[in-house]
Coordinates of C-alpha atoms in Angstrom, one line a residue:
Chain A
X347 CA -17.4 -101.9 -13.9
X348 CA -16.4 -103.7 -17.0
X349 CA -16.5 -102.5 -20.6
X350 CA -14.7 -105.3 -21.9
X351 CA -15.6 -108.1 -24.1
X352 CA -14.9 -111.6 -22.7
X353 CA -14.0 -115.2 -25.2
X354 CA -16.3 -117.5 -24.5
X355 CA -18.9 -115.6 -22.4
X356 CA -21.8 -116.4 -24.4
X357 CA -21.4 -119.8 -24.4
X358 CA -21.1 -119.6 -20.7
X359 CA -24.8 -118.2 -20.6
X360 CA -26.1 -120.4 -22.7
X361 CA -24.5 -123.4 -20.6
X362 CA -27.0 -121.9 -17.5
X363 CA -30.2 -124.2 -18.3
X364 CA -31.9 -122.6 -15.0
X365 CA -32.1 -119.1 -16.6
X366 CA -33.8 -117.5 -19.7
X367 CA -31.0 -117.2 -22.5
X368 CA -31.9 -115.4 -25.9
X369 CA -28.3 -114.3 -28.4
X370 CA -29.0 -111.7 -30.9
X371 CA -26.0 -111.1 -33.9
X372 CA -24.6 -107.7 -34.7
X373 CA -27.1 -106.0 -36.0
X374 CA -29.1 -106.6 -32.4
X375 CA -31.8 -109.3 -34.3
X376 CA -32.7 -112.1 -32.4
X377 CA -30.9 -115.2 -33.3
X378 CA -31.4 -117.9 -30.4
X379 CA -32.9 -118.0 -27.0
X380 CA -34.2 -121.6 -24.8
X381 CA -36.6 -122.9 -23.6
X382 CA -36.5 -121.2 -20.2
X383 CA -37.2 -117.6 -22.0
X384 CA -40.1 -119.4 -24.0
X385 CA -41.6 -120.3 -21.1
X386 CA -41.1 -117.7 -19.1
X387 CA -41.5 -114.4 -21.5
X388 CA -44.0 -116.3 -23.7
X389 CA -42.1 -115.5 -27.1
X390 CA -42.2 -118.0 -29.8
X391 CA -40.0 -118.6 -33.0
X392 CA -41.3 -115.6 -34.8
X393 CA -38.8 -113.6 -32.0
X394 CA -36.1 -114.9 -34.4
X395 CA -34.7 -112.6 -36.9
X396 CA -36.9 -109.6 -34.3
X397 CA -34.6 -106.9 -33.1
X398 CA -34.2 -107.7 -29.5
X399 CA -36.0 -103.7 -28.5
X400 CA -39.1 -106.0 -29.2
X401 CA -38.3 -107.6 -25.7
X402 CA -37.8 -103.7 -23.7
X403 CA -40.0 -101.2 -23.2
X404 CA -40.8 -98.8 -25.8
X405 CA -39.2 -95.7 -23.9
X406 CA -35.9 -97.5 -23.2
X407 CA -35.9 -98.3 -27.2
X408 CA -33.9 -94.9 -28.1
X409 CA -31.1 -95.7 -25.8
X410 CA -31.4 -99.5 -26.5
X411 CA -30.8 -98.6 -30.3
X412 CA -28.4 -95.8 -29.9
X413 CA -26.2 -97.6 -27.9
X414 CA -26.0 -100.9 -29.8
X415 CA -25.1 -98.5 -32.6
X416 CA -22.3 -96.5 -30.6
X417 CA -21.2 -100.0 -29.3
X418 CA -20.3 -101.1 -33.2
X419 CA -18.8 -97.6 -33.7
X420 CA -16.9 -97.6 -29.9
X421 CA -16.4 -101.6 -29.3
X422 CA -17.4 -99.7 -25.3
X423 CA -20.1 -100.1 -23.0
X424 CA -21.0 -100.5 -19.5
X425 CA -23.7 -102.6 -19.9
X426 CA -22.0 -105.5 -20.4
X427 CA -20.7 -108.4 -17.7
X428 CA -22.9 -107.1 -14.8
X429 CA -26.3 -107.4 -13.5
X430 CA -28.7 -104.9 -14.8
X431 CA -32.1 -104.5 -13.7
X432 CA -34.6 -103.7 -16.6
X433 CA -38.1 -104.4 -17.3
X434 CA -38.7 -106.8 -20.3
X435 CA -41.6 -107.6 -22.5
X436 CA -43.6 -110.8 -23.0
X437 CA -45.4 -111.8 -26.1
X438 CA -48.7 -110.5 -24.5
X439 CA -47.4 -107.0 -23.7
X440 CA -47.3 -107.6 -19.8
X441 CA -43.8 -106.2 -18.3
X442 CA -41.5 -108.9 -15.9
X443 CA -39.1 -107.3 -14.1
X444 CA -35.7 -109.2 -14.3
X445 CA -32.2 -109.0 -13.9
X446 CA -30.3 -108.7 -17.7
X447 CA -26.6 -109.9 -17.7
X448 CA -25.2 -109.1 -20.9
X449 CA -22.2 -110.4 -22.9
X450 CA -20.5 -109.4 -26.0
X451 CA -18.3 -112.0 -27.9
X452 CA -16.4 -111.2 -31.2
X453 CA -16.6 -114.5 -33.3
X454 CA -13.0 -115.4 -35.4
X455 CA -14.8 -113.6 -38.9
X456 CA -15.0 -110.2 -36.5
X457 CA -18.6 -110.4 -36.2
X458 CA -20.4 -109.6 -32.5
X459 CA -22.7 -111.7 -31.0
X460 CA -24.7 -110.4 -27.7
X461 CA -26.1 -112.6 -25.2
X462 CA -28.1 -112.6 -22.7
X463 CA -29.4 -114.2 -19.5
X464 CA -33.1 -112.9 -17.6
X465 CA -33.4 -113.5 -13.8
X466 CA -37.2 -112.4 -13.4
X467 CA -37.0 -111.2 -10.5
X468 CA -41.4 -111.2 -9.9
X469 CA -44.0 -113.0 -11.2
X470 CA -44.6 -117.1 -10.8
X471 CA -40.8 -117.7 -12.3
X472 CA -39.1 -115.0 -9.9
X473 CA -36.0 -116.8 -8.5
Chain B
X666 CA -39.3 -100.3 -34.7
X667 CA -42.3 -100.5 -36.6
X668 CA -40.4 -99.0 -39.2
X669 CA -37.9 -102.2 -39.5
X670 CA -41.1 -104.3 -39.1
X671 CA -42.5 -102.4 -42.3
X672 CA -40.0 -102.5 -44.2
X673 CA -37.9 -105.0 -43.5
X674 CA -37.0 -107.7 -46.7
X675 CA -36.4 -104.4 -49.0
X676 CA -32.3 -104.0 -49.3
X677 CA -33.0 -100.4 -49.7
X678 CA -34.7 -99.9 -46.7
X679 CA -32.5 -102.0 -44.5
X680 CA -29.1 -100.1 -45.9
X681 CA -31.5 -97.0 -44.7
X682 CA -31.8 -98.3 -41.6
X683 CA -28.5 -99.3 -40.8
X684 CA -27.8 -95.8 -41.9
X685 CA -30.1 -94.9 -39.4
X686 CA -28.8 -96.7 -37.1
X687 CA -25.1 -95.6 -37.6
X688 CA -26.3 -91.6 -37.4
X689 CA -27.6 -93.2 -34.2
X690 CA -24.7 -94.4 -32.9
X691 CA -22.9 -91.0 -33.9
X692 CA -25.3 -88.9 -32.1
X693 CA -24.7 -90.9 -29.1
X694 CA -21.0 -90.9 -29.3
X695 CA -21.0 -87.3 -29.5
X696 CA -24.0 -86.6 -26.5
X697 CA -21.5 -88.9 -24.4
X698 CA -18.3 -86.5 -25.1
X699 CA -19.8 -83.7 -24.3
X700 CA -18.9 -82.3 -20.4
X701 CA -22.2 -81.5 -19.6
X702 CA -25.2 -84.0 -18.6
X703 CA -28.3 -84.1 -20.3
X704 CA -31.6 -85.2 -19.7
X705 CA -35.1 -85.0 -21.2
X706 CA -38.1 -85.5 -19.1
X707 CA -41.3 -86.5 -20.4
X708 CA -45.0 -85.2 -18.8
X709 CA -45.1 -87.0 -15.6
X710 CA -41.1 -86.3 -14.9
X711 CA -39.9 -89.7 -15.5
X712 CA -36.6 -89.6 -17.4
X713 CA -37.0 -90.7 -21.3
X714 CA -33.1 -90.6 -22.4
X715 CA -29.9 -89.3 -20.8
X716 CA -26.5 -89.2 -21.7
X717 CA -23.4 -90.6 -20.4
X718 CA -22.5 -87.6 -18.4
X719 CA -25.8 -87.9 -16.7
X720 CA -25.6 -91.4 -16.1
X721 CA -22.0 -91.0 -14.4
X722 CA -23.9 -88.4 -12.0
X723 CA -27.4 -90.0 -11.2
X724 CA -27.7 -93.2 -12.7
X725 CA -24.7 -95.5 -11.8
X726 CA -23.0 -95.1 -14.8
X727 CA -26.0 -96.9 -16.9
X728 CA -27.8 -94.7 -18.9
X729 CA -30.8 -97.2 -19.6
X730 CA -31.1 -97.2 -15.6
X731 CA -32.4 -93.8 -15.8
X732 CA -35.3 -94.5 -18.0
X733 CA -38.7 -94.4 -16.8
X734 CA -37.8 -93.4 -13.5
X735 CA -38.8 -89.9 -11.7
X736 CA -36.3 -87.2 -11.6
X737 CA -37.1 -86.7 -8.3
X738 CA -35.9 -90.2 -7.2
X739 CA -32.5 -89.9 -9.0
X740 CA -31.4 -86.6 -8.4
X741 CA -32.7 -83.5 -5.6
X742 CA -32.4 -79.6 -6.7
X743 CA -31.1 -77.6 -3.8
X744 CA -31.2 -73.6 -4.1
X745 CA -27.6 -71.5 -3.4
X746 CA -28.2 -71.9 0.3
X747 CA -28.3 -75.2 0.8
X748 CA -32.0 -75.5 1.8
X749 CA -33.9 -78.3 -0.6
X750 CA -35.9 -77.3 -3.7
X751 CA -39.8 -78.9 -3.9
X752 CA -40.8 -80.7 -7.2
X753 CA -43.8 -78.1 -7.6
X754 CA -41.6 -75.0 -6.2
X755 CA -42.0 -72.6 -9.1
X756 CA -38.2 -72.0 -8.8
X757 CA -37.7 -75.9 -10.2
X758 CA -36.6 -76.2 -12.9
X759 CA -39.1 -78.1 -14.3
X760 CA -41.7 -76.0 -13.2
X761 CA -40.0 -72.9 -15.0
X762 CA -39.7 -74.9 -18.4
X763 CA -43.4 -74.9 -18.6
X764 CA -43.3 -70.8 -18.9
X765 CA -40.0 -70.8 -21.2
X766 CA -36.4 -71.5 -21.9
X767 CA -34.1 -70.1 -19.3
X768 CA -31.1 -71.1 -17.1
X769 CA -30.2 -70.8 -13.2
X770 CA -27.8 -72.7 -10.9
X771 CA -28.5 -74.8 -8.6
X772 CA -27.0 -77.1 -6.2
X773 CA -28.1 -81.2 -7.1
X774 CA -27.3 -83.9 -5.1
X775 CA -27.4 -87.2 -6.4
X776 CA -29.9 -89.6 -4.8
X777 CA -29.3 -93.1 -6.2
X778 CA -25.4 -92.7 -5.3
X779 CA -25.4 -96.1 -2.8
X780 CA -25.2 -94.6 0.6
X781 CA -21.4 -95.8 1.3
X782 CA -19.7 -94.0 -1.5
X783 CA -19.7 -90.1 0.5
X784 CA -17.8 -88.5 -1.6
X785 CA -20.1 -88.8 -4.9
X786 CA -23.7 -88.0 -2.8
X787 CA -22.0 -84.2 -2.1
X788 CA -24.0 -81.2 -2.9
X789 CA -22.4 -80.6 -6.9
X790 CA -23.2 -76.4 -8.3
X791 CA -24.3 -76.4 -11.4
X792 CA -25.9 -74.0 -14.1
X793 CA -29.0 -75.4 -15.0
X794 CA -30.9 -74.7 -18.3
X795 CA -34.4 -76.4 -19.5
X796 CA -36.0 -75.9 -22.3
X797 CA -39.9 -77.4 -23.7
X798 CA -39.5 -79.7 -26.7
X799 CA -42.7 -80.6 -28.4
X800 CA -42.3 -84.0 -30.1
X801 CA -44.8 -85.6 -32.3
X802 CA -47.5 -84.4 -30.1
X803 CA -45.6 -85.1 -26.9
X804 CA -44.2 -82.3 -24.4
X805 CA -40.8 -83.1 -22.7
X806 CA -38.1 -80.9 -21.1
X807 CA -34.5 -81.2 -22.1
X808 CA -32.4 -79.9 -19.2
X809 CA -28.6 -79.3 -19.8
X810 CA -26.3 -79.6 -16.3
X811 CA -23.0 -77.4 -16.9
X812 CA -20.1 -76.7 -14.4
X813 CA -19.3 -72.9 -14.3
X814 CA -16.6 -71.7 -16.2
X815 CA -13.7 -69.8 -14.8
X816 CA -15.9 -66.7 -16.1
X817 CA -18.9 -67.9 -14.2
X818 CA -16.8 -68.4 -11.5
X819 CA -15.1 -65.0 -11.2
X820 CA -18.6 -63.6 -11.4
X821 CA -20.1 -65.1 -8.5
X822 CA -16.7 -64.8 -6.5
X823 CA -17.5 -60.6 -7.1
X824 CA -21.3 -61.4 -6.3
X825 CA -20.2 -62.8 -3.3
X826 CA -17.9 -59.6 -2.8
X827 CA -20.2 -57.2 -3.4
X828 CA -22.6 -59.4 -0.8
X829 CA -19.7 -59.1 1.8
X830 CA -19.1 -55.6 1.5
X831 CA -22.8 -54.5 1.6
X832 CA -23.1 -56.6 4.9
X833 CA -19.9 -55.1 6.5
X834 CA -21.2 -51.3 5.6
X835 CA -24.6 -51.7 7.2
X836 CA -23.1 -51.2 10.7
X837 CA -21.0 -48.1 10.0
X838 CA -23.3 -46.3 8.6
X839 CA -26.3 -47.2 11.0
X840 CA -23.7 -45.5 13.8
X841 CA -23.1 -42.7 11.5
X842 CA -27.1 -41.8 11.5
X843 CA -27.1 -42.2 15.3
X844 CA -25.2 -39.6 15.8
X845 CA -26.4 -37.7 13.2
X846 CA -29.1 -37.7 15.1
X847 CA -28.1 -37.2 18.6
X848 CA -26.0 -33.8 17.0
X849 CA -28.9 -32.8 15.7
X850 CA -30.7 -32.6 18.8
X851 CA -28.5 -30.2 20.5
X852 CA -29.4 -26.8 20.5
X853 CA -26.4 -24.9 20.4
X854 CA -25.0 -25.3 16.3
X855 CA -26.1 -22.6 14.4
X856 CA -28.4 -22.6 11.3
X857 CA -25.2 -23.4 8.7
X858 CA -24.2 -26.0 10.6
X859 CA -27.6 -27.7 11.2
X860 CA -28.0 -27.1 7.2
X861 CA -24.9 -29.1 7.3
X862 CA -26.1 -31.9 9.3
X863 CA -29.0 -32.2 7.4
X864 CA -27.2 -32.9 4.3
X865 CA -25.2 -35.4 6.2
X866 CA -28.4 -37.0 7.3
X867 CA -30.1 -37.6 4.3
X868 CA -26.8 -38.4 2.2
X869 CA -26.5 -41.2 4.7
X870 CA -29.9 -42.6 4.2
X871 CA -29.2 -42.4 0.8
X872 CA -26.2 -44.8 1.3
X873 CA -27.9 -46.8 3.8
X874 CA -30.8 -47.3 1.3
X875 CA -28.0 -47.7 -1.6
X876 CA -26.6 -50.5 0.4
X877 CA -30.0 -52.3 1.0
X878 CA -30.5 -52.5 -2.5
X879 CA -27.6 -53.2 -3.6
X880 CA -27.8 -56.4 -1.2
X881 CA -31.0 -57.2 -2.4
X882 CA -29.9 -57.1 -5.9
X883 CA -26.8 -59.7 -5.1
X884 CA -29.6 -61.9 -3.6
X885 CA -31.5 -61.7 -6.7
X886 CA -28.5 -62.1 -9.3
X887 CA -27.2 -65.2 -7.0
X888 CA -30.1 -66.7 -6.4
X889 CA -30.0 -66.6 -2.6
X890 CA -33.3 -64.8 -2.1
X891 CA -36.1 -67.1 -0.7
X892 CA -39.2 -66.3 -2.3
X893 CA -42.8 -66.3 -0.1
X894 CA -44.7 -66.2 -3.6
X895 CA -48.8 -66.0 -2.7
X896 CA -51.8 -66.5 -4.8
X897 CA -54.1 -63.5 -4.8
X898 CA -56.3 -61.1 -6.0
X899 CA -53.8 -58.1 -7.1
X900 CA -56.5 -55.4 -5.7
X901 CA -56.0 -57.6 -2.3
X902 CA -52.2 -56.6 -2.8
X903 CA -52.1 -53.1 -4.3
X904 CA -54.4 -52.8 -1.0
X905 CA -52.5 -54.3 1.6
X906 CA -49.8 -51.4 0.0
X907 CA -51.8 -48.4 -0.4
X908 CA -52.8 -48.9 3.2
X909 CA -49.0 -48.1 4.7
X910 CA -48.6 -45.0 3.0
X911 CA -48.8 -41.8 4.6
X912 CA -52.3 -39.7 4.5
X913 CA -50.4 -37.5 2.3
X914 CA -49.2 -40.2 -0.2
X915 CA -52.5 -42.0 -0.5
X916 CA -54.1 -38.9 -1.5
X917 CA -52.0 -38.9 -4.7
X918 CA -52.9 -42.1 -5.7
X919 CA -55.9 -44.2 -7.8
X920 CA -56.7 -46.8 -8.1
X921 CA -59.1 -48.0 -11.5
X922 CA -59.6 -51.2 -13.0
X923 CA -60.5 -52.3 -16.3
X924 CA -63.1 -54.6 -16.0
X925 CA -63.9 -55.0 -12.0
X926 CA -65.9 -58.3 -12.8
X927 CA -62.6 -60.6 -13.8
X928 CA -60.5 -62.0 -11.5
X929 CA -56.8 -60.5 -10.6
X930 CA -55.7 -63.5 -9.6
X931 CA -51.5 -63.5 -9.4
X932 CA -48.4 -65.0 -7.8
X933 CA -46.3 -63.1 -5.6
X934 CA -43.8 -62.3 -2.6
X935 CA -45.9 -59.9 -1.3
X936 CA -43.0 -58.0 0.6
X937 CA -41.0 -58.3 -2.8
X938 CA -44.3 -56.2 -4.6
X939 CA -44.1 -53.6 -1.9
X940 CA -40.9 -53.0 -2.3
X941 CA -41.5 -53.0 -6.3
X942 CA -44.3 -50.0 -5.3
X943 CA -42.6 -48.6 -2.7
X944 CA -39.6 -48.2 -5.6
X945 CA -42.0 -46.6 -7.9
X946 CA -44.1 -44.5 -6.0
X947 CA -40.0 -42.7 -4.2
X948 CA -38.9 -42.5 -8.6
X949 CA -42.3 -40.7 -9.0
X950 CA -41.6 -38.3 -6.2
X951 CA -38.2 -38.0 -7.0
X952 CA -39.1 -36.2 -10.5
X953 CA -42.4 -34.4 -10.0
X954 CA -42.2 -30.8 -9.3
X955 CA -44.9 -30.7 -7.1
X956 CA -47.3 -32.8 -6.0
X957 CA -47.4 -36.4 -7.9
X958 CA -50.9 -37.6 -9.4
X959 CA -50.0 -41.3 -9.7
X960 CA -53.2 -43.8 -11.5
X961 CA -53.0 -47.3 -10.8
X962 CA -54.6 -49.2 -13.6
X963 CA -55.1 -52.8 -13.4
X964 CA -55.4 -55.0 -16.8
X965 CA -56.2 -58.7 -17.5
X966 CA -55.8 -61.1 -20.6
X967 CA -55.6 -64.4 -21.0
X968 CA -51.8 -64.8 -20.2
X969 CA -51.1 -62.2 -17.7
X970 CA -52.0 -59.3 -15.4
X971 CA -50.6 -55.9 -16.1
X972 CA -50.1 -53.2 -13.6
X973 CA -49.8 -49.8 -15.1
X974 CA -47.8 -47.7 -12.8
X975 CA -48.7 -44.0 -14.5
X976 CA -47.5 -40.6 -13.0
X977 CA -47.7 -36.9 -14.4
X978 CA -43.9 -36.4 -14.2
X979 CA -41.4 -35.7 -16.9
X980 CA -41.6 -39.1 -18.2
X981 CA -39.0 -40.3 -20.7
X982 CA -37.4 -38.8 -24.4
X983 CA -37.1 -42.1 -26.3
X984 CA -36.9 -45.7 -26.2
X985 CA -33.4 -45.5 -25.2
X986 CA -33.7 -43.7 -22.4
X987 CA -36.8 -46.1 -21.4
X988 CA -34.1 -49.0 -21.6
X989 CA -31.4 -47.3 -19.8
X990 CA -33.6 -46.8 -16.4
X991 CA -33.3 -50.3 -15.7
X992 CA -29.9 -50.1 -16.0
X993 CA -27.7 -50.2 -12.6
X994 CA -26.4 -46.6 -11.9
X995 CA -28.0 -44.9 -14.7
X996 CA -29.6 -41.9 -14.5
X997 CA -31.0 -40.0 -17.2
X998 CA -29.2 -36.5 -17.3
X999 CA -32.1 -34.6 -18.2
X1000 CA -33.7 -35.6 -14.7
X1001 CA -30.9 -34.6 -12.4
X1002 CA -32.4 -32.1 -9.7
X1003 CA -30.2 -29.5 -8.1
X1004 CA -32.6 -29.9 -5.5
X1005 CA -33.2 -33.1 -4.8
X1006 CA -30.4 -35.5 -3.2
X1007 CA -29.8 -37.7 -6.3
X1008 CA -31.1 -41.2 -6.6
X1009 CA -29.1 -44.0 -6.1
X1010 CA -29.6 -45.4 -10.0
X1011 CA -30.5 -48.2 -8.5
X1012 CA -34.7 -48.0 -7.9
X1013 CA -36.1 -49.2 -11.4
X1014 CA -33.4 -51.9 -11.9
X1015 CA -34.4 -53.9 -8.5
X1016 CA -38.0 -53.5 -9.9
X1017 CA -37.1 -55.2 -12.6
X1018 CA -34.8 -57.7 -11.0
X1019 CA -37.9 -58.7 -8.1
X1020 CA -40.5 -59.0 -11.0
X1021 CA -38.3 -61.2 -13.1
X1022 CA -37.7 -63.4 -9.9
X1023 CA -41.1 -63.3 -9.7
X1024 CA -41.7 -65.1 -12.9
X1025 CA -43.0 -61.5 -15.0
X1026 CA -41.5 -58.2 -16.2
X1027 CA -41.0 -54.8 -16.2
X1028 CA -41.0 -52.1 -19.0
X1029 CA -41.5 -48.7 -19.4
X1030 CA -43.0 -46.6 -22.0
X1031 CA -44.0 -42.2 -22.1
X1032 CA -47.1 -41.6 -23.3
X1033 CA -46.8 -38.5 -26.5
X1034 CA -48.8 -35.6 -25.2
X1035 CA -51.8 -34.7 -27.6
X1036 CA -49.5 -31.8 -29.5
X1037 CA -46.9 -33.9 -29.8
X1038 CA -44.7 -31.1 -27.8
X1039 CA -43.1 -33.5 -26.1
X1040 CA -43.5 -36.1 -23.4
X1041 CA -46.1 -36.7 -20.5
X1042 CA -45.8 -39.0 -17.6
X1043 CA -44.1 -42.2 -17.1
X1044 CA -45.7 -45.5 -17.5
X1045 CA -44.1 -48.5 -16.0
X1046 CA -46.1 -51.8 -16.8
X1047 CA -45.3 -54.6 -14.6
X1048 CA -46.8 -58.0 -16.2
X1049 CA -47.5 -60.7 -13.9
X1050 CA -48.2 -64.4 -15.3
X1051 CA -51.2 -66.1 -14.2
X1052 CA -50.5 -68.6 -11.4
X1053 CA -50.4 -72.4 -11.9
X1054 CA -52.3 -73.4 -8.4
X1055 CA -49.6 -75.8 -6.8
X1056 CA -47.9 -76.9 -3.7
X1057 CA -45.0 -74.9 -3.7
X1058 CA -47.4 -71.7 -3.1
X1059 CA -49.9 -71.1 -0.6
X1060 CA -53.3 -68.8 -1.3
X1061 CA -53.0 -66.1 0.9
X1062 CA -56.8 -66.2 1.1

């Protein structure tokens, strides 16, 4: 299991048109996603600038929170660069279960940037 | 959340939060250090935060994995003896952090290990404490997984010792009593000597029955005993009791209860409560002069159902001495009967032992005599809790 950070990574992501992408900047606020995660999680442009717990359940926001926190503090975690399966939120409260696979990327000024792709893995979208 | 929403756009509150969020971050740098997992459950027994530890154990290694899900599908409780531990089993511990803090080791396997990797779905021992945390309105149980320490592990390597040793002395002495009894039968020792081997005889017993509880208190301390715990009327039980002893003994005893219209509804290994009687009614014997007068006296409240055990012996001096009798191997000096063979210390401490197993307690208190010349009588309250009707207990009824 990786804990690394990889160069490049999130630009991979984003490259994958087929999937739901959304970035969020170090402080874990919504920055970017595509069209794919419009479509399929329903969120608009008000998402941006959001802290990305908006998109998880609210039990799973303590850990979500605590360990983007530790991850500033540790530069650790095994969350990133495999699949992960988690329930995510759409704008209208319903929950799509999908398959998260998360990046981190430290830009050249030493800031992080998270990515993300969502396979949903039910619903009309599942794939 | 709702408290970036709110304040979000004021520098003062984000620097707040990021503080926030950095004491955050702290917190669950240090919960992952630590060597023990750690989990809170919420109401229904879905997991609502772990830490690392626990996620290395139960969850794959991802601590948001665990989230929402039942305990029961991540990890199974197992007692001492390898047989498997029932969600609504009053020895789980979730079911014992609805009645208060407390600890006890288990054995847990690990139920979302994938099925290929052997070596990690093994049966793990560990000392398991729970405690009830009530959380803006909301109930959860934080349980705290720890590996025994060499301490621990001395201890239960003498439990196990002690559990050895009883077994291997049962045999001897049951061949000791035999022919005890087979000497006994012949007609040729004279009076000295049958004095002699009447000694022997009861000495004996006294070791044999020093032996049985000594077992039965290594089951207790190491958790090996299996509980038959039953739901029912304690009159029903006292009952069942009362109707073993001897015309003799019955005779001694009554039976009153304080209001015969409530329910005495309790939880119990009804073999475990005979022997808690059985234990009380021999200490009662032991000291009384003559005779015993024992009362029974039933009593209910709203938590729990008391048993007053009272008897017209010597009773106790003080409150020390009522502490010391449920000490292992005490005996109270004062009590000592030249012509009595001597107790084996070790009656009033396996009361205690089978009623905390039981989920209740044991105390004892002597009652002052009108004239204050002294003591009269000993009362020994056991205190049942009222049962929680569930599926790990069957209604005797």
């Amino acid at each position: 299991m990786s804990n690394s950070w990889t160069p490049g990574a999130v630009d991979a992501l984003r490259q994958q048109h087929n999937l739901p992408f959304v970035r969020t900047d170090a402080q874990g606020q919504v920055v970017e996603f595509n069209d794919r995660f419009r479509l399929i999680y329903g969120w608009d442009e008000r998402l941006v600038g959001q802290t990305i717990g908006m998109i998880l359940p609210s039990s799973f926001r303590e850990l979500h929170h605590a360990g983007f926190s530790r991850f500033k503090l540790t530069e650790t975690s095994k969350l990133v660069n495999h699949p992960l399966e988690l329930a995510t939120i759409c704008s209208d409260g319903a929950e799509i279960r999908s398959e998260h696979f998360i990046v981190a990327e430290r830009s050249d000024a030493g800031g992080w940037s998270f990515a993300a792709t969502l396979r949903p893995l039910e619903g009309p979208h599942a794939c | 959340m709702l408290v970036e929403d709110s304040f979000s756009g004021s520098a003062e509150s984000r620097s707040l939060i990021q503080q926030m969020s950095q004491s955050l971050g702290l917190l669950r740098v240090a919960f992952d250090s630590t060597g023990e997992a750690m989990l809170i459950v919420d109401e229904s027994s879905a997991v609502r935060w772990a830490n690392q530890q626990a996620a290395d154990l139960w969850g794959g290694g991802i601590t948001l994995q665990m989230v929402g899900r039942p305990l029961s599908a991540l990890l199974q409780f197992y007692h001492l003896d390898r047989s498997p531990l029932g969600d609504d089993e009053p020895s789980h511990p979730l079911q014992k952090a609805l009645s208060g803090e407390g600890r006890n080791s288990y054995l847990i396997q690990a139920l979302s290990t994938p099925a290929n990797d052997l070596e990690k779905s093994g049966l793990i021992r560990r000392s398991v404490s729970w405690r009830l945390i009530i959380q803006m309105n909301q109930s959860f149980i934080l349980l705290i997984f720890r590996d025994l320490d060499p301490l621990e592990k001395a201890l239960a390597r003498q439990r196990q010792f002690i559990d050895n040793l009883a077994h291997e002395l049962r045999t001897p002495i049951a061949i000791i009593t035999g022919n005890l009894h087979r000497l006994k039968r012949k007609e040729q020792f004279s009076d000295n000597i049958r004095q002699s081997l009447s000694d022997a005889t009861a000495e004996t017993h006294r070791m044999a029955t020093l032996v049985d509880n000594l077992l039965l208190l290594s089951e207790l301390d190491t958790d090996y005993r299996r509980w038959k715990l039953q739901i029912d009327d304690l009159r029903t039980f006292v009952d069942h009791w009362a109707a073993k002893l001897s015309f003799d003994l019955r005779g001694c005893l009554q039976v009153n209860v304080a209001n015969e219209a409530v329910d005495y509804q309790v939880q119990v290994d009804r073999d475990a409560f005979h022997l808690i009687l059985d234990n009380l009614l021999d200490n009662s014997c032991r000291f009384s002069s003559s005779k015993p007068s024992i009362q029974i006296l039933l009593i209910q409240s709203k938590s729990f159902i008391e048993l007053q055990f009272i008897d017209d012996g010597p009773g106790l001096q003080n409150e020390e001495q009522c502490a010391a009798v449920f000490d292992r191997f005490t005996r109270i000096e004062d009590h000592r009967n030249a012509d009595m063979t001597d107790g084996g210390g070790l009656g009033l401490p396996l009361v205690k032992s089978l009623m905390e197993g039981m989920g209740g307690s044991a105390s004892c208190s002597s009652p002052q005599s009108p004239a204050n010349s002294g003591c009269h009588g000993l009362v020994v309250t056991l205190r049942f809790p009222r049962p929680r009707l569930s599926a790990g207990v069957t209604n005797s009824a």
